Amino acid sequence: MLEHADHDHEDAAPIDMLESYYAAHGWEHERHDDEIVATVKGSWATYELRALWREDDSVLQFLAFPDIKVPDERRQAVYETIGLVNEQLWIGHFELWSSSGILLFRHAAMVDGGDDGTMSLDAAELLVESAIEECERFYPVFQFVLWGGKSPKGSDRRGTDRNARRGMSFPAGPLWLVGCGNMGGAMLRRWIAARLDPATVTVITRSGQGAPEGVRSLTAIPDEEAPATVMLALKPQQIDAAQALLAPMRGKPQLLLSILAGVDHAALSQRFAADTIVRAMPNLPVAIGKGVTLLYTAGASEEAIAAAEAFSAQLGHYEWIADEAHFDAVTALAGSGPGFVFRFADALAKAGVALGLPADQAARLAIATLEGSAIMAAEADVSPAILADRVASPGGSTREGLNVLDHDDALVALLTATLAASERRNAEMAAAAR
């Protein structure tokens, strides 16, 4: 959402205001008199936004199309889903065009004044952002009713759960980041995008640079009482430097959140004072709110657990680990996993090139295939192994390819060796930090 400071505050005719809003966002759009169409890429799909000004009624109709076309045999299930979803909406509704099977979200705004009717920036922002938010919220619901074999009543809760997670507020009090490298910076930018007030954040680095706009950036801790939360976001070999940096801190934070790879809870407790220490291991997709964050603590209050979860929820999926001995293994799987998936995507594309496909096309197809398959696997009610068998007809081409991957469990053996190597390195780093 754009800050009002970037806009002219003057109200404007509805289509004019939307045109300015789209241009400020850099969204592609096309206008024809009293109608404007824009496209915006969301987390799940590229949405078409269509607005039509009806002067006679002083009404601005607003439609959002989530790029879903429903085949005839699935329309009854989708109609049932629409009914369940619409019960959860305060503004607008989903509907299905019977002639084409196209799903859309529709709402409208009454604009006073007839020919002289104008719209404020706030009204335009609410109109657009609420439509995108509801499409984002319920896109996976409709997809899994269509293609995942889910019942409408079992699927509509997914949108609610996802929205509830987004609605978790950040813990009260200041946040200090010690270090702001690739991962720490990605997490902070994501939190700010989720409406963490940058004025509550202080980043402390050797250079005093690199913090997002609006964030206080220092080279040493300020002469202030300890903040509510301190996050260690530097390299594990810099743990002693972090200890020296924080030694003059007045008091102790309620929560110390550490993303130092391989540094265990005992090593953190020996060096840092805090009411609660939580180890966190995020992976790279936290930058887009689709990551995995693993959490461990030796003991914490309900308030500290809620604070750690509130920070983690805005980054994607999170899970607590009961036994710290498993931390190296889950770090190998989820923390390092995106790198392994990226390598698989590259290998899949290169295999396509070996069959004669242009390299750029093979890369696009590989990534799109992984994206769609991952979304389906994440929301399906069966395991990925069963999904693989479902798409592999006996004697078909998919089955022949799976036979190669499954022979002597070659793929499982390769990935087991891959994770084992990563786990060993995690253990080595933990030992060095003790």
Coordinates of C-alpha atoms in Angstrom, one line a residue:
M1 CA 0.0 0.0 0.0
L2 CA 1.4 3.4 -0.9
E3 CA 1.9 6.2 1.6
H4 CA -0.2 9.2 1.1
A5 CA 2.8 11.4 1.0
D6 CA 3.6 10.1 -2.5
H7 CA 0.3 11.3 -3.8
D8 CA -1.6 14.5 -4.4
H9 CA -4.2 14.7 -1.7
E10 CA -6.8 16.3 -4.0
D11 CA -9.9 14.2 -4.6
A12 CA -10.6 13.4 -8.3
A13 CA -13.2 11.7 -10.5
P14 CA -13.3 8.0 -9.7
I15 CA -11.6 6.8 -12.9
D16 CA -9.1 9.6 -12.7
M17 CA -8.2 8.6 -9.2
L18 CA -7.8 4.9 -10.0
E19 CA -5.6 5.8 -13.0
S20 CA -3.4 7.9 -10.7
Y21 CA -3.3 5.1 -8.1
Y22 CA -2.3 2.5 -10.7
A23 CA 0.3 4.7 -12.2
A24 CA 1.8 5.4 -8.7
H25 CA 2.1 1.6 -8.1
G26 CA 3.6 1.0 -11.5
W27 CA 0.8 -1.3 -12.5
E28 CA 0.0 -1.9 -16.2
H29 CA -3.4 -0.3 -17.0
E30 CA -5.5 0.8 -19.9
R31 CA -8.3 3.3 -19.9
H32 CA -11.3 3.8 -22.2
D33 CA -13.5 6.8 -21.2
D34 CA -15.4 5.7 -18.0
E35 CA -13.7 2.3 -17.8
I36 CA -10.2 1.3 -16.7
V37 CA -8.5 -2.1 -16.6
A38 CA -5.3 -2.9 -14.7
T39 CA -3.3 -6.0 -14.0
V40 CA -1.4 -6.8 -10.7
K41 CA 0.7 -9.8 -9.8
G42 CA -0.4 -11.3 -6.4
S43 CA 1.0 -14.2 -4.4
W44 CA -1.1 -16.8 -6.2
A45 CA -2.0 -15.3 -9.6
T46 CA -2.0 -12.2 -11.8
Y47 CA -5.3 -10.4 -11.2
E48 CA -7.2 -8.3 -13.7
L49 CA -8.9 -5.3 -12.0
R50 CA -11.7 -3.7 -14.0
A51 CA -13.6 -0.6 -12.9
L52 CA -16.6 1.0 -14.6
W53 CA -18.1 4.4 -13.7
R54 CA -21.9 4.5 -14.0
E55 CA -22.7 8.2 -14.1
D56 CA -26.5 7.8 -14.0
D57 CA -26.3 5.9 -10.7
S58 CA -23.2 7.6 -9.3
V59 CA -21.8 4.1 -8.7
L60 CA -18.3 2.8 -9.4
Q61 CA -18.4 -0.9 -10.2
F62 CA -15.2 -2.8 -9.4
L63 CA -14.4 -6.3 -10.5
A64 CA -11.4 -8.4 -9.8
F65 CA -10.7 -11.6 -11.8
P66 CA -8.4 -14.2 -10.2
D67 CA -7.8 -16.0 -13.5
I68 CA -10.0 -19.0 -12.6
K69 CA -12.3 -20.6 -15.2
V70 CA -14.6 -23.3 -13.9
P71 CA -15.4 -26.4 -16.0
D72 CA -19.1 -27.4 -16.2
E73 CA -18.6 -30.5 -14.1
R74 CA -17.2 -28.6 -11.2
R75 CA -19.6 -25.6 -11.2
Q76 CA -22.0 -27.0 -8.5
A77 CA -19.1 -27.5 -6.1
V78 CA -17.9 -24.0 -6.8
Y79 CA -21.3 -22.5 -6.4
E80 CA -21.5 -24.1 -2.9
T81 CA -18.0 -22.8 -2.1
I82 CA -19.0 -19.2 -3.2
G83 CA -21.9 -19.4 -0.8
L84 CA -19.7 -20.4 2.1
V85 CA -17.0 -17.8 1.2
N86 CA -19.5 -15.0 0.8
E87 CA -20.8 -15.6 4.3
Q88 CA -17.3 -14.5 5.6
L89 CA -17.1 -11.3 3.6
W90 CA -18.0 -7.8 4.9
I91 CA -17.4 -6.0 1.6
G92 CA -18.1 -7.4 -1.9
H93 CA -18.9 -10.9 -3.0
F94 CA -17.6 -13.6 -5.3
E95 CA -19.8 -14.8 -8.2
L96 CA -19.5 -17.1 -11.3
W97 CA -20.5 -15.9 -14.8
S98 CA -22.7 -18.7 -16.0
S99 CA -22.0 -18.1 -19.7
S100 CA -18.2 -18.4 -19.5
G101 CA -17.5 -20.1 -16.1
I102 CA -15.3 -17.2 -15.1
L103 CA -14.9 -16.5 -11.4
L104 CA -14.8 -12.9 -10.2
F105 CA -15.0 -10.7 -7.1
R106 CA -17.3 -7.8 -7.3
H107 CA -18.0 -4.8 -5.2
A108 CA -19.0 -1.2 -5.7
A109 CA -18.7 2.3 -4.3
M110 CA -21.4 5.0 -4.1
V111 CA -19.9 8.4 -5.1
D112 CA -22.0 11.5 -4.3
G113 CA -22.3 14.4 -6.6
G114 CA -23.3 13.0 -10.0
D115 CA -21.3 14.7 -12.7
D116 CA -19.1 16.4 -10.1
G117 CA -18.7 13.2 -8.0
T118 CA -15.2 12.7 -6.7
M119 CA -13.3 10.0 -4.9
S120 CA -10.6 10.3 -2.2
L121 CA -7.3 8.4 -2.2
D122 CA -8.5 6.5 0.9
A123 CA -11.6 5.4 -0.9
A124 CA -9.7 4.3 -4.0
E125 CA -7.2 2.4 -1.9
L126 CA -9.9 0.6 0.1
L127 CA -11.7 -0.4 -3.1
V128 CA -8.6 -1.8 -4.8
E129 CA -6.8 -3.3 -1.8
S130 CA -9.9 -5.1 -0.3
A131 CA -10.6 -6.7 -3.7
I132 CA -7.0 -7.9 -4.0
E133 CA -6.9 -9.1 -0.4
E134 CA -10.1 -11.2 -0.8
C135 CA -8.8 -12.7 -4.0
E136 CA -5.5 -13.6 -2.3
R137 CA -7.3 -14.9 0.7
F138 CA -9.6 -17.3 -1.1
Y139 CA -7.7 -18.2 -4.3
P140 CA -6.3 -21.4 -2.8
V141 CA -9.8 -22.3 -1.6
F142 CA -11.3 -22.3 -5.1
Q143 CA -8.2 -24.0 -6.6
F144 CA -8.5 -27.0 -4.3
V145 CA -12.2 -27.4 -4.7
L146 CA -11.5 -27.4 -8.5
W147 CA -8.4 -29.5 -8.7
G148 CA -7.6 -30.9 -5.2
G149 CA -10.7 -33.0 -4.7
K150 CA -11.6 -31.0 -1.6
S151 CA -15.1 -30.5 -0.4
P152 CA -16.4 -26.9 -0.2
K153 CA -16.9 -27.1 3.6
G154 CA -13.4 -28.4 4.1
S155 CA -11.8 -25.8 1.9
D156 CA -13.4 -22.6 2.9
R157 CA -11.6 -22.7 6.3
R158 CA -8.2 -22.3 4.6
G159 CA -9.0 -18.8 3.6
T160 CA -10.1 -17.9 7.1
D161 CA -7.0 -19.5 8.7
R162 CA -4.7 -17.7 6.3
N163 CA -6.4 -14.3 6.9
A164 CA -6.2 -14.9 10.7
R165 CA -2.5 -15.5 10.5
R166 CA -2.1 -12.3 8.6
G167 CA -4.1 -10.4 11.1
M168 CA -1.7 -11.2 14.0
S169 CA -0.4 -8.0 15.4
F170 CA 3.3 -7.4 16.1
P171 CA 4.4 -7.4 19.8
A172 CA 4.5 -4.0 21.5
G173 CA 7.7 -2.3 22.2
P174 CA 10.9 -1.5 20.2
L175 CA 12.8 -4.0 18.1
W176 CA 16.6 -3.9 17.8
L177 CA 18.4 -5.9 15.0
V178 CA 22.0 -6.6 15.6
G179 CA 23.2 -7.1 12.0
C180 CA 21.1 -6.8 8.9
G181 CA 22.5 -9.1 6.3
N182 CA 20.6 -10.9 3.6
M183 CA 18.3 -12.9 5.8
G184 CA 17.8 -10.3 8.6
G185 CA 17.2 -7.6 6.0
A186 CA 14.7 -9.8 4.2
M187 CA 12.8 -10.5 7.4
L188 CA 12.7 -6.8 8.4
R189 CA 11.5 -5.7 5.0
R190 CA 8.7 -8.3 5.1
W191 CA 7.7 -7.1 8.6
I192 CA 7.6 -3.5 7.4
A193 CA 5.5 -4.6 4.4
A194 CA 3.1 -6.2 6.9
R195 CA 2.8 -2.8 8.7
L196 CA 5.4 -3.0 11.4
D197 CA 6.2 0.6 12.2
P198 CA 9.8 1.3 11.0
A199 CA 10.1 4.0 13.6
T200 CA 10.0 1.3 16.3
V201 CA 13.0 -0.5 14.8
T202 CA 16.8 0.1 15.3
V203 CA 19.4 -1.6 13.2
I204 CA 22.9 -1.8 14.6
T205 CA 25.7 -2.7 12.1
R206 CA 29.4 -1.9 11.7
S207 CA 28.7 0.4 8.8
G208 CA 25.5 2.0 10.1
Q209 CA 24.0 1.6 6.6
G210 CA 21.7 -0.7 4.7
A211 CA 18.6 -0.4 6.9
P212 CA 15.2 0.1 5.1
E213 CA 13.8 3.7 4.9
G214 CA 12.4 5.0 8.2
V215 CA 14.5 2.6 10.3
R216 CA 17.1 4.1 12.7
S217 CA 20.5 2.8 11.7
L218 CA 23.4 3.0 14.2
T219 CA 26.9 1.6 14.7
A220 CA 26.5 1.0 18.4
I221 CA 23.6 0.4 20.8
P222 CA 21.9 3.6 21.9
D223 CA 22.0 4.9 25.4
E224 CA 18.5 3.6 26.2
E225 CA 16.7 1.0 28.2
A226 CA 16.7 -2.5 26.6
P227 CA 14.0 -2.9 24.0
A228 CA 11.2 -5.4 24.1
T229 CA 12.9 -7.5 21.5
V230 CA 16.5 -8.0 20.3
M231 CA 17.2 -10.1 17.2
L232 CA 20.6 -11.4 16.4
A233 CA 20.9 -11.3 12.6
L234 CA 24.5 -11.6 11.9
K235 CA 26.9 -14.5 11.0
P236 CA 27.4 -17.2 13.7
Q237 CA 31.2 -16.5 13.8
Q238 CA 30.3 -13.0 14.9
I239 CA 28.6 -14.1 18.1
D240 CA 31.4 -12.9 20.4
A241 CA 31.3 -9.5 18.7
A242 CA 27.6 -9.3 19.3
Q243 CA 28.1 -10.2 22.9
A244 CA 30.6 -7.3 23.4
L245 CA 28.3 -4.9 21.5
L246 CA 25.3 -5.6 23.7
A247 CA 27.2 -5.8 27.0
P248 CA 26.5 -2.1 27.9
M249 CA 22.8 -2.5 27.4
R250 CA 20.7 -1.2 30.3
G251 CA 18.5 -4.0 31.5
K252 CA 17.6 -6.9 29.3
P253 CA 15.0 -7.6 26.6
Q254 CA 11.9 -9.6 27.1
L255 CA 12.7 -11.6 24.0
L256 CA 16.0 -12.4 22.3
L257 CA 15.4 -13.9 18.9
S258 CA 18.5 -15.5 17.3
I259 CA 18.8 -16.6 13.7
L260 CA 22.5 -17.5 14.1
A261 CA 22.9 -20.8 12.2
G262 CA 24.3 -23.6 14.3
V263 CA 24.4 -21.6 17.6
D264 CA 22.5 -23.6 20.2
H265 CA 20.4 -22.3 23.1
A266 CA 23.1 -23.0 25.7
A267 CA 25.6 -20.9 23.8
L268 CA 23.2 -18.1 23.5
S269 CA 22.3 -18.3 27.2
Q270 CA 25.9 -18.1 28.2
R271 CA 26.5 -14.9 26.3
F272 CA 23.2 -12.9 26.4
A273 CA 20.7 -11.9 29.1
A274 CA 17.0 -12.0 28.2
D275 CA 13.8 -13.0 29.8
T276 CA 13.3 -15.5 27.0
I277 CA 15.7 -16.7 24.3
V278 CA 14.2 -18.2 21.1
R279 CA 16.2 -19.8 18.3
A280 CA 14.7 -19.2 14.9
M281 CA 15.7 -20.6 11.6
P282 CA 14.0 -18.9 8.7
N283 CA 14.5 -19.8 5.0
L284 CA 14.8 -17.4 2.1
P285 CA 11.1 -17.3 1.0
V286 CA 10.3 -15.3 4.1
A287 CA 11.1 -12.4 2.0
I288 CA 7.8 -12.8 0.2
G289 CA 5.8 -14.1 3.2
K290 CA 6.0 -17.8 1.9
G291 CA 8.9 -19.0 4.1
V292 CA 9.3 -21.5 6.8
T293 CA 10.5 -20.5 10.3
L294 CA 11.6 -23.1 12.8
L295 CA 11.4 -22.1 16.5
Y296 CA 13.0 -23.5 19.7
T297 CA 13.2 -22.4 23.3
A298 CA 14.2 -24.1 26.5
G299 CA 11.5 -22.3 28.4
A300 CA 9.3 -19.3 27.8
S301 CA 6.2 -17.5 29.1
E302 CA 3.0 -17.5 27.1
E303 CA 3.7 -13.8 26.2
A304 CA 7.1 -14.6 24.8
I305 CA 5.8 -17.5 22.8
A306 CA 3.1 -15.3 21.4
A307 CA 5.6 -12.6 20.5
A308 CA 7.9 -15.1 18.7
E309 CA 4.9 -16.5 16.8
A310 CA 3.6 -13.0 15.9
F311 CA 7.0 -12.1 14.2
S312 CA 7.1 -15.6 12.5
A313 CA 3.5 -15.6 11.3
Q314 CA 4.1 -12.7 8.9
L315 CA 6.9 -14.6 7.3
G316 CA 4.9 -17.6 6.3
H317 CA 4.7 -21.1 7.9
Y318 CA 6.3 -21.6 11.4
E319 CA 6.7 -24.6 13.6
W320 CA 8.1 -25.2 17.1
I321 CA 10.7 -27.9 17.7
A322 CA 10.3 -29.9 20.9
D323 CA 13.9 -31.3 20.9
E324 CA 16.8 -29.0 20.1
A325 CA 18.8 -32.1 19.0
H326 CA 16.6 -32.1 15.8
F327 CA 17.5 -28.5 15.0
D328 CA 20.4 -29.3 12.7
A329 CA 18.2 -31.8 10.7
V330 CA 15.2 -29.4 10.3
T331 CA 17.7 -26.7 9.3
A332 CA 19.1 -28.9 6.6
L333 CA 15.6 -29.7 5.3
A334 CA 13.8 -26.3 5.6
G335 CA 16.6 -23.8 6.1
S336 CA 18.8 -25.1 3.3
G337 CA 15.9 -26.6 1.3
P338 CA 15.2 -23.6 -1.0
G339 CA 18.7 -23.9 -2.3
F340 CA 18.1 -27.6 -3.1
V341 CA 14.8 -26.8 -4.7
F342 CA 16.4 -24.1 -6.9
R343 CA 19.0 -26.6 -8.0
F344 CA 16.3 -29.1 -8.9
A345 CA 14.4 -26.4 -10.9
D346 CA 17.7 -25.6 -12.8
A347 CA 18.3 -29.3 -13.4
L348 CA 14.7 -29.8 -14.7
A349 CA 15.2 -26.9 -17.1
K350 CA 18.5 -28.2 -18.3
A351 CA 16.9 -31.6 -18.9
G352 CA 14.4 -29.9 -21.1
V353 CA 17.1 -28.2 -23.0
A354 CA 18.8 -31.6 -23.6
L355 CA 15.5 -32.6 -25.3
G356 CA 15.7 -29.7 -27.6
L357 CA 13.7 -26.9 -25.9
P358 CA 15.0 -23.3 -26.0
A359 CA 16.8 -22.6 -22.7
D360 CA 14.5 -19.6 -21.7
Q361 CA 11.4 -21.5 -22.4
A362 CA 12.6 -24.6 -20.5
A363 CA 13.4 -22.4 -17.5
R364 CA 10.0 -20.7 -17.5
L365 CA 8.2 -24.1 -17.8
A366 CA 10.3 -25.7 -15.0
I367 CA 9.6 -22.8 -12.5
A368 CA 5.9 -22.6 -13.3
T369 CA 5.6 -26.4 -12.9
L370 CA 7.3 -26.3 -9.5
E371 CA 5.1 -23.4 -8.4
G372 CA 1.8 -25.0 -9.2
S373 CA 2.8 -28.4 -8.0
A374 CA 4.1 -27.0 -4.7
I375 CA 0.9 -25.1 -4.1
M376 CA -1.2 -28.2 -4.8
A377 CA 0.9 -30.4 -2.6
A378 CA 0.8 -27.9 0.3
E379 CA -3.0 -27.8 0.3
A380 CA -3.9 -31.4 -0.7
D381 CA -5.3 -33.9 1.8
V382 CA -3.0 -36.7 0.6
S383 CA 0.8 -37.1 0.5
P384 CA 3.0 -36.0 -2.4
A385 CA 3.7 -39.6 -3.1
I386 CA 0.0 -40.3 -3.7
L387 CA -0.3 -37.1 -5.8
A388 CA 2.6 -38.4 -7.9
D389 CA 0.8 -41.7 -8.5
R390 CA -2.4 -40.0 -9.3
V391 CA -0.9 -38.1 -12.3
A392 CA 1.0 -41.2 -13.5
S393 CA -1.2 -43.4 -15.7
P394 CA -0.1 -47.0 -16.0
G395 CA 2.1 -47.3 -19.0
G396 CA 2.1 -43.5 -19.6
S397 CA 4.9 -41.1 -20.0
T398 CA 4.8 -39.7 -16.4
R399 CA 5.0 -43.3 -15.1
E400 CA 8.0 -44.0 -17.2
G401 CA 9.8 -40.9 -15.9
L402 CA 8.9 -41.8 -12.3
N403 CA 10.3 -45.3 -12.8
V404 CA 13.7 -43.7 -13.4
L405 CA 13.5 -41.6 -10.3
D406 CA 12.2 -44.5 -8.2
H407 CA 14.7 -47.1 -9.3
D408 CA 16.7 -48.3 -6.3
D409 CA 15.3 -45.3 -4.4
A410 CA 18.0 -43.2 -6.2
L411 CA 16.3 -39.9 -5.6
V412 CA 15.7 -40.6 -1.9
A413 CA 19.3 -41.7 -1.5
L414 CA 20.6 -38.5 -3.2
L415 CA 18.5 -36.2 -1.1
T416 CA 19.3 -38.2 2.1
A417 CA 23.0 -37.7 1.4
T418 CA 22.4 -34.0 0.6
L419 CA 20.6 -33.3 3.9
A420 CA 23.2 -35.3 5.8
A421 CA 26.0 -33.1 4.5
S422 CA 24.1 -30.0 5.5
E423 CA 23.3 -31.4 8.9
R424 CA 26.9 -32.2 9.6
R425 CA 27.9 -28.7 8.7
N426 CA 25.3 -27.3 11.0
A427 CA 26.7 -29.4 13.9
E428 CA 30.2 -28.2 13.1
M429 CA 29.1 -24.6 13.3
A430 CA 27.4 -25.3 16.6
A431 CA 30.5 -26.8 18.1
A432 CA 32.6 -23.8 17.0
A433 CA 30.2 -21.4 18.7
R434 CA 30.3 -23.2 22.1

